[in-house]
């Protein structure tokens, strides 16, 4: 059952999907409709999941489940992955992009993982640049630490 994202409790589990490019307005609308329909009817072994989603920076999708109501199962997680695979095929978007996302104002700059060190050495990424932590698991961490300075992230060793 879908609920507004801001009503999700701090212990809710999250999955973050990073697209390889920003969405057009019509794509964002299609993505929102697909995810709202998906979360509305999302179940784990026949039990409804209390779920939500939000779009950030016109390129990042966050899906959340309140596992205090019902826990997501492997099958239900696979079902959500299918939403993104179908959207990817229809919109020609890669929702499983793993490049480093650096926030530049309200725009994301994606830097291939293999090029992080050279971007740091060239001064294109500074310790204070804000990056997105891709492996955030709970909504409380998403709300408080998903955006962080580069020198406090997994790329800190490059400074």
Tab-separated table of N, CA and C in Angstrom:
chain	number	residue	atom	x	y	z
A	1	UNK	N	0.840	-1.166	0.000
A	1	UNK	CA	0.000	0.000	0.000
A	1	UNK	C	0.899	1.248	0.000
A	2	UNK	N	0.603	2.130	-0.888
A	2	UNK	CA	1.388	3.349	-1.045
A	2	UNK	C	1.031	4.349	0.053
A	3	UNK	N	2.052	4.982	0.615
A	3	UNK	CA	1.845	6.119	1.512
A	3	UNK	C	2.824	7.206	1.083
A	4	UNK	N	2.542	8.464	1.390
A	4	UNK	CA	3.483	9.533	1.022
A	4	UNK	C	4.856	9.298	1.659
A	5	UNK	N	5.891	9.616	0.922
A	5	UNK	CA	7.258	9.347	1.347
A	5	UNK	C	7.584	9.987	2.695
A	6	UNK	N	7.122	11.197	2.907
A	6	UNK	CA	7.451	11.896	4.166
A	6	UNK	C	6.805	11.224	5.378
A	7	UNK	N	5.863	10.313	5.164
A	7	UNK	CA	5.237	9.582	6.263
A	7	UNK	C	5.948	8.271	6.591
A	8	UNK	N	6.967	7.937	5.819
A	8	UNK	CA	7.707	6.702	6.096
A	8	UNK	C	8.504	6.872	7.389
A	9	UNK	N	8.479	5.871	8.266
A	9	UNK	CA	9.213	5.972	9.533
A	9	UNK	C	10.722	5.857	9.317
A	10	UNK	N	11.473	6.346	10.290
A	10	UNK	CA	12.937	6.358	10.187
A	10	UNK	C	13.559	4.979	10.015
A	11	UNK	N	12.907	3.937	10.486
A	11	UNK	CA	13.471	2.596	10.373
A	11	UNK	C	13.166	1.932	9.024
A	12	UNK	N	12.408	2.595	8.164
A	12	UNK	CA	12.050	2.002	6.873
A	12	UNK	C	13.312	1.677	6.070
A	13	UNK	N	13.216	0.617	5.307
A	13	UNK	CA	14.319	0.170	4.445
A	13	UNK	C	14.227	0.908	3.114
A	14	UNK	N	15.386	1.281	2.570
A	14	UNK	CA	15.384	1.993	1.289
A	14	UNK	C	16.297	1.312	0.274
A	15	UNK	N	15.934	1.506	-0.980
A	15	UNK	CA	16.755	1.113	-2.122
A	15	UNK	C	16.899	2.351	-2.988
A	16	UNK	N	18.115	2.595	-3.433
A	16	UNK	CA	18.393	3.791	-4.221
A	16	UNK	C	18.798	3.364	-5.627
A	17	UNK	N	18.112	3.931	-6.602
A	17	UNK	CA	18.383	3.646	-8.010
A	17	UNK	C	18.851	4.929	-8.674
A	18	UNK	N	20.017	4.857	-9.266
A	18	UNK	CA	20.621	6.026	-9.911
A	18	UNK	C	20.530	5.844	-11.422
A	19	UNK	N	19.904	6.780	-12.079
A	19	UNK	CA	19.785	6.729	-13.534
A	19	UNK	C	21.028	7.324	-14.177
A	20	UNK	N	21.294	6.895	-15.381
A	20	UNK	CA	22.482	7.365	-16.088
A	20	UNK	C	22.292	8.740	-16.722
A	21	UNK	N	21.081	9.280	-16.613
A	21	UNK	CA	20.821	10.621	-17.142
A	21	UNK	C	19.573	11.190	-16.480
A	22	UNK	N	19.405	12.518	-16.557
A	22	UNK	CA	18.190	13.118	-15.993
A	22	UNK	C	16.946	12.700	-16.786
A	23	UNK	N	15.802	12.769	-16.138
A	23	UNK	CA	14.530	12.422	-16.761
A	23	UNK	C	13.933	13.650	-17.438
A	24	UNK	N	13.267	13.428	-18.548
A	24	UNK	CA	12.458	14.497	-19.138
A	24	UNK	C	11.198	14.618	-18.291
A	25	UNK	N	10.449	15.721	-18.413
A	25	UNK	CA	9.207	15.837	-17.640
A	25	UNK	C	8.231	14.687	-17.902
A	26	UNK	N	8.087	14.256	-19.154
A	26	UNK	CA	7.150	13.161	-19.437
A	26	UNK	C	7.681	11.834	-18.882
A	27	UNK	N	8.995	11.634	-18.898
A	27	UNK	CA	9.571	10.431	-18.301
A	27	UNK	C	9.350	10.414	-16.795
A	28	UNK	N	9.564	11.556	-16.149
A	28	UNK	CA	9.362	11.641	-14.695
A	28	UNK	C	7.917	11.321	-14.339
A	29	UNK	N	6.994	11.783	-15.152
A	29	UNK	CA	5.578	11.503	-14.912
A	29	UNK	C	5.302	10.000	-15.084
A	30	UNK	N	5.850	9.398	-16.130
A	30	UNK	CA	5.658	7.968	-16.363
A	30	UNK	C	6.290	7.138	-15.236
A	31	UNK	N	7.476	7.541	-14.807
A	31	UNK	CA	8.162	6.844	-13.711
A	31	UNK	C	7.330	6.948	-12.431
A	32	UNK	N	6.855	8.135	-12.119
A	32	UNK	CA	6.036	8.330	-10.914
A	32	UNK	C	4.779	7.472	-10.953
A	33	UNK	N	4.118	7.437	-12.096
A	33	UNK	CA	2.895	6.645	-12.214
A	33	UNK	C	3.187	5.155	-12.046
A	34	UNK	N	4.259	4.686	-12.680
A	34	UNK	CA	4.643	3.275	-12.569
A	34	UNK	C	4.962	2.916	-11.120
A	35	UNK	N	5.729	3.767	-10.448
A	35	UNK	CA	6.113	3.467	-9.061
A	35	UNK	C	4.946	3.612	-8.095
A	36	UNK	N	4.070	4.568	-8.343
A	36	UNK	CA	2.905	4.680	-7.471
A	36	UNK	C	2.009	3.451	-7.623
A	37	UNK	N	1.781	3.032	-8.861
A	37	UNK	CA	0.984	1.818	-9.081
A	37	UNK	C	1.674	0.598	-8.478
A	38	UNK	N	2.986	0.500	-8.670
A	38	UNK	CA	3.729	-0.641	-8.145
A	38	UNK	C	3.712	-0.705	-6.639
A	39	UNK	N	3.966	0.427	-5.983
A	39	UNK	CA	3.989	0.420	-4.516
A	39	UNK	C	2.585	0.242	-3.942
A	40	UNK	N	1.575	0.679	-4.669
A	40	UNK	CA	0.195	0.518	-4.199
A	40	UNK	C	-0.175	-0.961	-4.078
A	41	UNK	N	0.325	-1.769	-4.990
A	41	UNK	CA	-0.064	-3.186	-5.004
A	41	UNK	C	1.086	-4.125	-4.622
A	42	UNK	N	2.167	-3.582	-4.108
A	42	UNK	CA	3.342	-4.378	-3.782
A	42	UNK	C	3.062	-5.293	-2.605
A	43	UNK	N	3.452	-6.552	-2.726
A	43	UNK	CA	3.215	-7.535	-1.676
A	43	UNK	C	4.437	-8.419	-1.479
A	44	UNK	N	4.507	-9.009	-0.302
A	44	UNK	CA	5.501	-10.044	0.008
A	44	UNK	C	4.730	-11.262	0.494
A	45	UNK	N	4.741	-12.310	-0.277
A	45	UNK	CA	4.024	-13.547	0.056
A	45	UNK	C	2.553	-13.271	0.375
A	46	UNK	N	1.924	-12.401	-0.415
A	46	UNK	CA	0.513	-12.093	-0.271
A	46	UNK	C	0.184	-11.033	0.754
A	47	UNK	N	1.187	-10.581	1.527
A	47	UNK	CA	0.956	-9.539	2.535
A	47	UNK	C	1.333	-8.176	1.941
A	48	UNK	N	0.460	-7.184	2.071
A	48	UNK	CA	0.761	-5.879	1.484
A	48	UNK	C	1.952	-5.210	2.166
A	49	UNK	N	2.772	-4.570	1.359
A	49	UNK	CA	3.907	-3.804	1.867
A	49	UNK	C	3.519	-2.335	1.939
A	50	UNK	N	3.833	-1.705	3.056
A	50	UNK	CA	3.641	-0.258	3.170
A	50	UNK	C	4.871	0.376	2.534
A	51	UNK	N	4.674	1.036	1.407
A	51	UNK	CA	5.814	1.480	0.612
A	51	UNK	C	5.594	2.862	0.027
A	52	UNK	N	6.697	3.426	-0.412
A	52	UNK	CA	6.656	4.736	-1.048
A	52	UNK	C	7.895	4.903	-1.908
A	53	UNK	N	7.986	6.061	-2.535
A	53	UNK	CA	9.139	6.389	-3.369
A	53	UNK	C	9.236	7.905	-3.472
A	54	UNK	N	10.397	8.346	-3.901
A	54	UNK	CA	10.548	9.748	-4.274
A	54	UNK	C	11.616	9.853	-5.347
A	55	UNK	N	11.521	10.923	-6.109
A	55	UNK	CA	12.502	11.227	-7.146
A	55	UNK	C	13.326	12.407	-6.651
A	56	UNK	N	14.648	12.260	-6.705
A	56	UNK	CA	15.542	13.344	-6.296
A	56	UNK	C	16.431	13.745	-7.455
A	57	UNK	N	16.686	15.018	-7.560
A	57	UNK	CA	17.597	15.577	-8.561
A	57	UNK	C	17.226	15.133	-9.977
A	58	UNK	N	15.958	14.793	-10.167
A	58	UNK	CA	15.442	14.418	-11.479
A	58	UNK	C	16.215	13.246	-12.086
A	59	UNK	N	16.871	12.443	-11.223
A	59	UNK	CA	17.721	11.372	-11.734
A	59	UNK	C	17.878	10.203	-10.764
A	60	UNK	N	17.471	10.373	-9.521
A	60	UNK	CA	17.635	9.352	-8.496
A	60	UNK	C	16.249	8.939	-7.997
A	61	UNK	N	16.052	7.628	-7.857
A	61	UNK	CA	14.785	7.109	-7.333
A	61	UNK	C	15.062	6.401	-6.022
A	62	UNK	N	14.281	6.730	-5.022
A	62	UNK	CA	14.400	6.098	-3.722
A	62	UNK	C	13.086	5.373	-3.459
A	63	UNK	N	13.167	4.086	-3.186
A	63	UNK	CA	12.002	3.269	-2.856
A	63	UNK	C	12.155	2.866	-1.397
A	64	UNK	N	11.072	2.981	-0.638
A	64	UNK	CA	11.118	2.678	0.793
A	64	UNK	C	10.002	1.712	1.180
A	65	UNK	N	10.294	0.857	2.157
A	65	UNK	CA	9.314	-0.090	2.704
A	65	UNK	C	9.385	-0.021	4.225
A	66	UNK	N	8.234	0.108	4.841
A	66	UNK	CA	8.143	0.054	6.298
A	66	UNK	C	8.072	-1.420	6.685
A	67	UNK	N	9.200	-1.988	7.042
A	67	UNK	CA	9.247	-3.418	7.352
A	67	UNK	C	8.674	-3.743	8.736
A	68	UNK	N	8.274	-2.743	9.490
A	68	UNK	CA	7.572	-3.017	10.742
A	68	UNK	C	6.150	-3.498	10.444
A	69	UNK	N	5.631	-3.157	9.271
A	69	UNK	CA	4.299	-3.612	8.856
A	69	UNK	C	4.415	-5.013	8.265
A	70	UNK	N	5.221	-5.164	7.230
A	70	UNK	CA	5.540	-6.456	6.617
A	70	UNK	C	6.918	-6.333	5.992
A	71	UNK	N	7.705	-7.387	6.081
A	71	UNK	CA	9.056	-7.349	5.538
A	71	UNK	C	9.057	-7.680	4.056
A	72	UNK	N	9.907	-6.978	3.327
A	72	UNK	CA	10.106	-7.285	1.921
A	72	UNK	C	10.822	-8.629	1.821
A	73	UNK	N	10.422	-9.422	0.867
A	73	UNK	CA	11.042	-10.729	0.657
A	73	UNK	C	11.851	-10.691	-0.632
A	74	UNK	N	12.593	-11.741	-0.868
A	74	UNK	CA	13.358	-11.821	-2.108
A	74	UNK	C	12.473	-11.670	-3.333
A	75	UNK	N	11.311	-12.310	-3.306
A	75	UNK	CA	10.389	-12.228	-4.445
A	75	UNK	C	9.838	-10.815	-4.623
A	76	UNK	N	9.532	-10.150	-3.517
A	76	UNK	CA	8.990	-8.789	-3.638
A	76	UNK	C	10.076	-7.817	-4.105
A	77	UNK	N	11.303	-8.030	-3.661
A	77	UNK	CA	12.405	-7.185	-4.127
A	77	UNK	C	12.639	-7.422	-5.617
A	78	UNK	N	12.558	-8.668	-6.037
A	78	UNK	CA	12.664	-8.980	-7.469
A	78	UNK	C	11.565	-8.282	-8.259
A	79	UNK	N	10.361	-8.234	-7.698
A	79	UNK	CA	9.252	-7.554	-8.375
A	79	UNK	C	9.565	-6.076	-8.578
A	80	UNK	N	10.127	-5.441	-7.553
A	80	UNK	CA	10.467	-4.016	-7.699
A	80	UNK	C	11.582	-3.820	-8.719
A	81	UNK	N	12.514	-4.741	-8.768
A	81	UNK	CA	13.584	-4.661	-9.760
A	81	UNK	C	13.002	-4.743	-11.164
A	82	UNK	N	11.963	-5.549	-11.337
A	82	UNK	CA	11.304	-5.642	-12.650
A	82	UNK	C	10.695	-4.310	-13.067
A	83	UNK	N	10.179	-3.503	-12.102
A	83	UNK	CA	9.644	-2.181	-12.461
A	83	UNK	C	10.717	-1.381	-13.186
A	84	UNK	N	11.934	-1.413	-12.616
A	84	UNK	CA	13.014	-0.611	-13.180
A	84	UNK	C	13.531	-1.176	-14.494
A	85	UNK	N	13.530	-2.481	-14.623
A	85	UNK	CA	13.947	-3.092	-15.889
A	85	UNK	C	12.958	-2.759	-16.995
A	86	UNK	N	11.659	-2.779	-16.690
A	86	UNK	CA	10.643	-2.432	-17.686
A	86	UNK	C	10.718	-0.954	-18.044
A	87	UNK	N	10.868	-0.108	-17.045
A	87	UNK	CA	11.020	1.328	-17.321
A	87	UNK	C	12.271	1.576	-18.156
A	88	UNK	N	13.348	0.886	-17.843
A	88	UNK	CA	14.602	1.052	-18.590
A	88	UNK	C	14.411	0.702	-20.052
A	89	UNK	N	13.716	-0.390	-20.308
A	89	UNK	CA	13.482	-0.809	-21.689
A	89	UNK	C	12.591	0.194	-22.426
A	90	UNK	N	11.580	0.719	-21.747
A	90	UNK	CA	10.653	1.664	-22.380
A	90	UNK	C	11.252	3.053	-22.579
A	91	UNK	N	12.119	3.472	-21.668
A	91	UNK	CA	12.626	4.851	-21.681
A	91	UNK	C	14.089	4.959	-22.106
A	92	UNK	N	14.743	3.854	-22.304
A	92	UNK	CA	16.171	3.823	-22.639
A	92	UNK	C	16.983	4.556	-21.565
A	93	UNK	N	16.775	4.131	-20.341
A	93	UNK	CA	17.481	4.678	-19.184
A	93	UNK	C	18.074	3.509	-18.401
A	94	UNK	N	19.297	3.669	-17.928
A	94	UNK	CA	19.922	2.678	-17.055
A	94	UNK	C	19.696	3.112	-15.611
A	95	UNK	N	18.853	2.391	-14.885
A	95	UNK	CA	18.563	2.713	-13.489
A	95	UNK	C	19.535	2.040	-12.519
A	96	UNK	N	20.493	1.317	-13.057
A	96	UNK	CA	21.446	0.594	-12.218
A	96	UNK	C	22.851	1.159	-12.385
A	97	UNK	N	22.935	2.428	-12.715
A	97	UNK	CA	24.201	3.107	-12.908
A	97	UNK	C	24.942	3.182	-11.575
A	98	UNK	N	26.232	2.885	-11.585
A	98	UNK	CA	27.022	2.890	-10.359
A	98	UNK	C	28.158	3.905	-10.391
A	99	UNK	N	28.088	4.868	-11.309
A	99	UNK	CA	29.090	5.924	-11.326
A	99	UNK	C	28.979	6.755	-10.047
A	100	UNK	N	30.051	7.443	-9.719
A	100	UNK	CA	30.026	8.372	-8.589
A	100	UNK	C	29.157	9.559	-8.972
A	101	UNK	N	28.187	9.894	-8.135
A	101	UNK	CA	27.314	11.045	-8.372
A	101	UNK	C	27.789	12.199	-7.495
A	102	UNK	N	28.244	13.269	-8.148
A	102	UNK	CA	28.682	14.477	-7.463
A	102	UNK	C	27.612	15.532	-7.687
A	103	UNK	N	27.150	16.139	-6.616
A	103	UNK	CA	26.100	17.142	-6.708
A	103	UNK	C	26.709	18.503	-7.012
A	104	UNK	N	26.301	19.081	-8.119
A	104	UNK	CA	26.748	20.417	-8.540
A	104	UNK	C	25.506	21.302	-8.590
A	105	UNK	N	25.225	21.989	-7.488
A	105	UNK	CA	23.970	22.739	-7.390
A	105	UNK	C	22.832	21.748	-7.255
A	106	UNK	N	21.931	21.718	-8.226
A	106	UNK	CA	20.845	20.740	-8.250
A	106	UNK	C	21.030	19.732	-9.376
A	107	UNK	N	22.214	19.713	-9.977
A	107	UNK	CA	22.529	18.825	-11.097
A	107	UNK	C	23.546	17.787	-10.635
A	108	UNK	N	23.382	16.556	-11.107
A	108	UNK	CA	24.342	15.510	-10.798
A	108	UNK	C	25.353	15.378	-11.917
A	109	UNK	N	26.608	15.271	-11.531
A	109	UNK	CA	27.671	14.928	-12.467
A	109	UNK	C	28.071	13.499	-12.147
A	110	UNK	N	27.992	12.634	-13.144
A	110	UNK	CA	28.360	11.239	-12.943
A	110	UNK	C	29.787	11.016	-13.413
A	111	UNK	N	30.587	10.416	-12.538
A	111	UNK	CA	31.995	10.150	-12.826
A	111	UNK	C	32.215	8.644	-12.727
A	112	UNK	N	32.701	8.023	-13.800
A	112	UNK	CA	32.952	6.585	-13.736
A	112	UNK	C	33.873	6.245	-12.562
A	113	UNK	N	33.580	5.154	-11.888
A	113	UNK	CA	34.363	4.722	-10.723
A	113	UNK	C	35.853	4.644	-11.070
A	114	UNK	N	36.153	4.165	-12.251
A	114	UNK	CA	37.559	4.004	-12.662
A	114	UNK	C	38.280	5.340	-12.836
A	115	UNK	N	37.537	6.436	-12.867
A	115	UNK	CA	38.154	7.748	-13.081
A	115	UNK	C	38.156	8.638	-11.840
A	116	UNK	N	37.710	8.123	-10.712
A	116	UNK	CA	37.632	8.948	-9.502
A	116	UNK	C	39.002	9.497	-9.130
A	117	UNK	N	40.002	8.638	-9.057
A	117	UNK	CA	41.337	9.074	-8.636
A	117	UNK	C	41.861	10.171	-9.554
A	118	UNK	N	41.733	10.015	-10.849
A	118	UNK	CA	42.248	11.032	-11.782
A	118	UNK	C	41.463	12.336	-11.670
A	119	UNK	N	40.167	12.261	-11.371
A	119	UNK	CA	39.379	13.486	-11.173
A	119	UNK	C	39.795	14.209	-9.898
A	120	UNK	N	40.111	13.454	-8.858
A	120	UNK	CA	40.603	14.069	-7.617
A	120	UNK	C	41.950	14.731	-7.875
A	121	UNK	N	42.855	14.005	-8.520
A	121	UNK	CA	44.189	14.546	-8.806
A	121	UNK	C	44.122	15.792	-9.678
A	122	UNK	N	43.165	15.848	-10.587
A	122	UNK	CA	43.021	17.008	-11.469
A	122	UNK	C	42.271	18.163	-10.803
A	123	UNK	N	41.763	17.949	-9.578
A	123	UNK	CA	41.035	18.996	-8.872
A	123	UNK	C	39.572	19.099	-9.271
A	124	UNK	N	39.060	18.128	-10.012
A	124	UNK	CA	37.656	18.137	-10.425
A	124	UNK	C	36.719	17.660	-9.321
A	125	UNK	N	37.279	16.972	-8.328
A	125	UNK	CA	36.524	16.576	-7.136
A	125	UNK	C	37.328	17.062	-5.942
A	126	UNK	N	36.692	17.881	-5.113
A	126	UNK	CA	37.379	18.380	-3.923
A	126	UNK	C	36.821	17.678	-2.685
A	127	UNK	N	37.557	17.749	-1.572
A	127	UNK	CA	37.079	17.100	-0.338
A	127	UNK	C	35.707	17.599	0.115
A	128	UNK	N	35.373	18.838	-0.206
A	128	UNK	CA	34.093	19.392	0.245
A	128	UNK	C	32.951	19.187	-0.745
A	129	UNK	N	33.233	18.659	-1.924
A	129	UNK	CA	32.155	18.382	-2.873
A	129	UNK	C	31.172	17.387	-2.260
A	130	UNK	N	29.900	17.589	-2.536
A	130	UNK	CA	28.861	16.710	-2.013
A	130	UNK	C	28.641	15.552	-2.980
A	131	UNK	N	28.695	14.343	-2.420
A	131	UNK	CA	28.432	13.153	-3.220
A	131	UNK	C	27.251	12.399	-2.616
A	132	UNK	N	26.721	11.466	-3.385
A	132	UNK	CA	25.613	10.644	-2.936
A	132	UNK	C	26.147	9.284	-2.524
A	133	UNK	N	25.762	8.839	-1.345
A	133	UNK	CA	26.162	7.510	-0.858
A	133	UNK	C	25.187	6.486	-1.443
A	134	UNK	N	25.661	5.633	-2.318
A	134	UNK	CA	24.749	4.724	-3.013
A	134	UNK	C	24.214	3.560	-2.190
A	135	UNK	N	24.866	3.204	-1.099
A	135	UNK	CA	24.475	2.009	-0.354
A	135	UNK	C	23.811	2.336	0.986
A	136	UNK	N	22.927	3.283	0.975
A	136	UNK	CA	22.179	3.645	2.168
A	136	UNK	C	21.029	2.657	2.325
A	137	UNK	N	20.865	2.095	3.522
A	137	UNK	CA	19.875	1.031	3.704
A	137	UNK	C	18.632	1.431	4.484
A	138	UNK	N	18.740	2.428	5.371
A	138	UNK	CA	17.572	2.847	6.142
A	138	UNK	C	17.265	4.303	5.847
A	139	UNK	N	15.997	4.616	5.960
A	139	UNK	CA	15.557	5.964	5.604
A	139	UNK	C	16.167	7.014	6.535
A	140	UNK	N	16.452	6.652	7.786
A	140	UNK	CA	17.072	7.625	8.685
A	140	UNK	C	18.455	8.031	8.178
A	141	UNK	N	19.238	7.064	7.684
A	141	UNK	CA	20.552	7.380	7.101
A	141	UNK	C	20.391	8.144	5.798
A	142	UNK	N	19.379	7.791	5.032
A	142	UNK	CA	19.099	8.527	3.792
A	142	UNK	C	18.797	9.985	4.116
A	143	UNK	N	17.968	10.211	5.103
A	143	UNK	CA	17.572	11.578	5.449
A	143	UNK	C	18.724	12.377	6.044
A	144	UNK	N	19.643	11.710	6.744
A	144	UNK	CA	20.683	12.462	7.454
A	144	UNK	C	22.070	12.411	6.813
A	145	UNK	N	22.387	11.350	6.077
A	145	UNK	CA	23.779	11.200	5.630
A	145	UNK	C	23.940	10.726	4.194
A	146	UNK	N	22.867	10.661	3.443
A	146	UNK	CA	22.963	10.214	2.060
A	146	UNK	C	23.805	11.176	1.230
A	147	UNK	N	23.614	12.457	1.453
A	147	UNK	CA	24.455	13.479	0.832
A	147	UNK	C	25.574	13.788	1.815
A	148	UNK	N	26.813	13.660	1.364
A	148	UNK	CA	27.918	13.880	2.294
A	148	UNK	C	29.116	14.471	1.565
A	149	UNK	N	29.991	15.143	2.305
A	149	UNK	CA	31.225	15.638	1.687
A	149	UNK	C	32.073	14.459	1.205
A	150	UNK	N	32.735	14.645	0.102
A	150	UNK	CA	33.550	13.583	-0.497
A	150	UNK	C	34.577	13.031	0.491
A	151	UNK	N	35.162	13.906	1.315
A	151	UNK	CA	36.191	13.437	2.250
A	151	UNK	C	35.623	12.632	3.420
A	152	UNK	N	34.312	12.527	3.527
A	152	UNK	CA	33.675	11.695	4.550
A	152	UNK	C	33.011	10.469	3.929
A	153	UNK	N	33.391	10.147	2.705
A	153	UNK	CA	32.758	9.061	1.972
A	153	UNK	C	33.766	7.976	1.627
A	154	UNK	N	33.305	7.019	0.873
A	154	UNK	CA	34.171	5.914	0.465
A	154	UNK	C	35.289	6.345	-0.479
A	155	UNK	N	35.253	7.566	-1.010
A	155	UNK	CA	36.352	8.021	-1.874
A	155	UNK	C	37.380	8.846	-1.097
A	156	UNK	N	37.246	8.944	0.208
A	156	UNK	CA	38.131	9.782	1.020
A	156	UNK	C	39.609	9.382	0.885
A	157	UNK	N	39.877	8.126	0.603
A	157	UNK	CA	41.258	7.665	0.483
A	157	UNK	C	42.004	8.328	-0.676
A	158	UNK	N	41.286	8.948	-1.583
A	158	UNK	CA	41.909	9.596	-2.747
A	158	UNK	C	42.372	11.027	-2.442
A	159	UNK	N	42.071	11.526	-1.268
A	159	UNK	CA	42.475	12.905	-0.933
A	159	UNK	C	43.756	12.911	-0.127
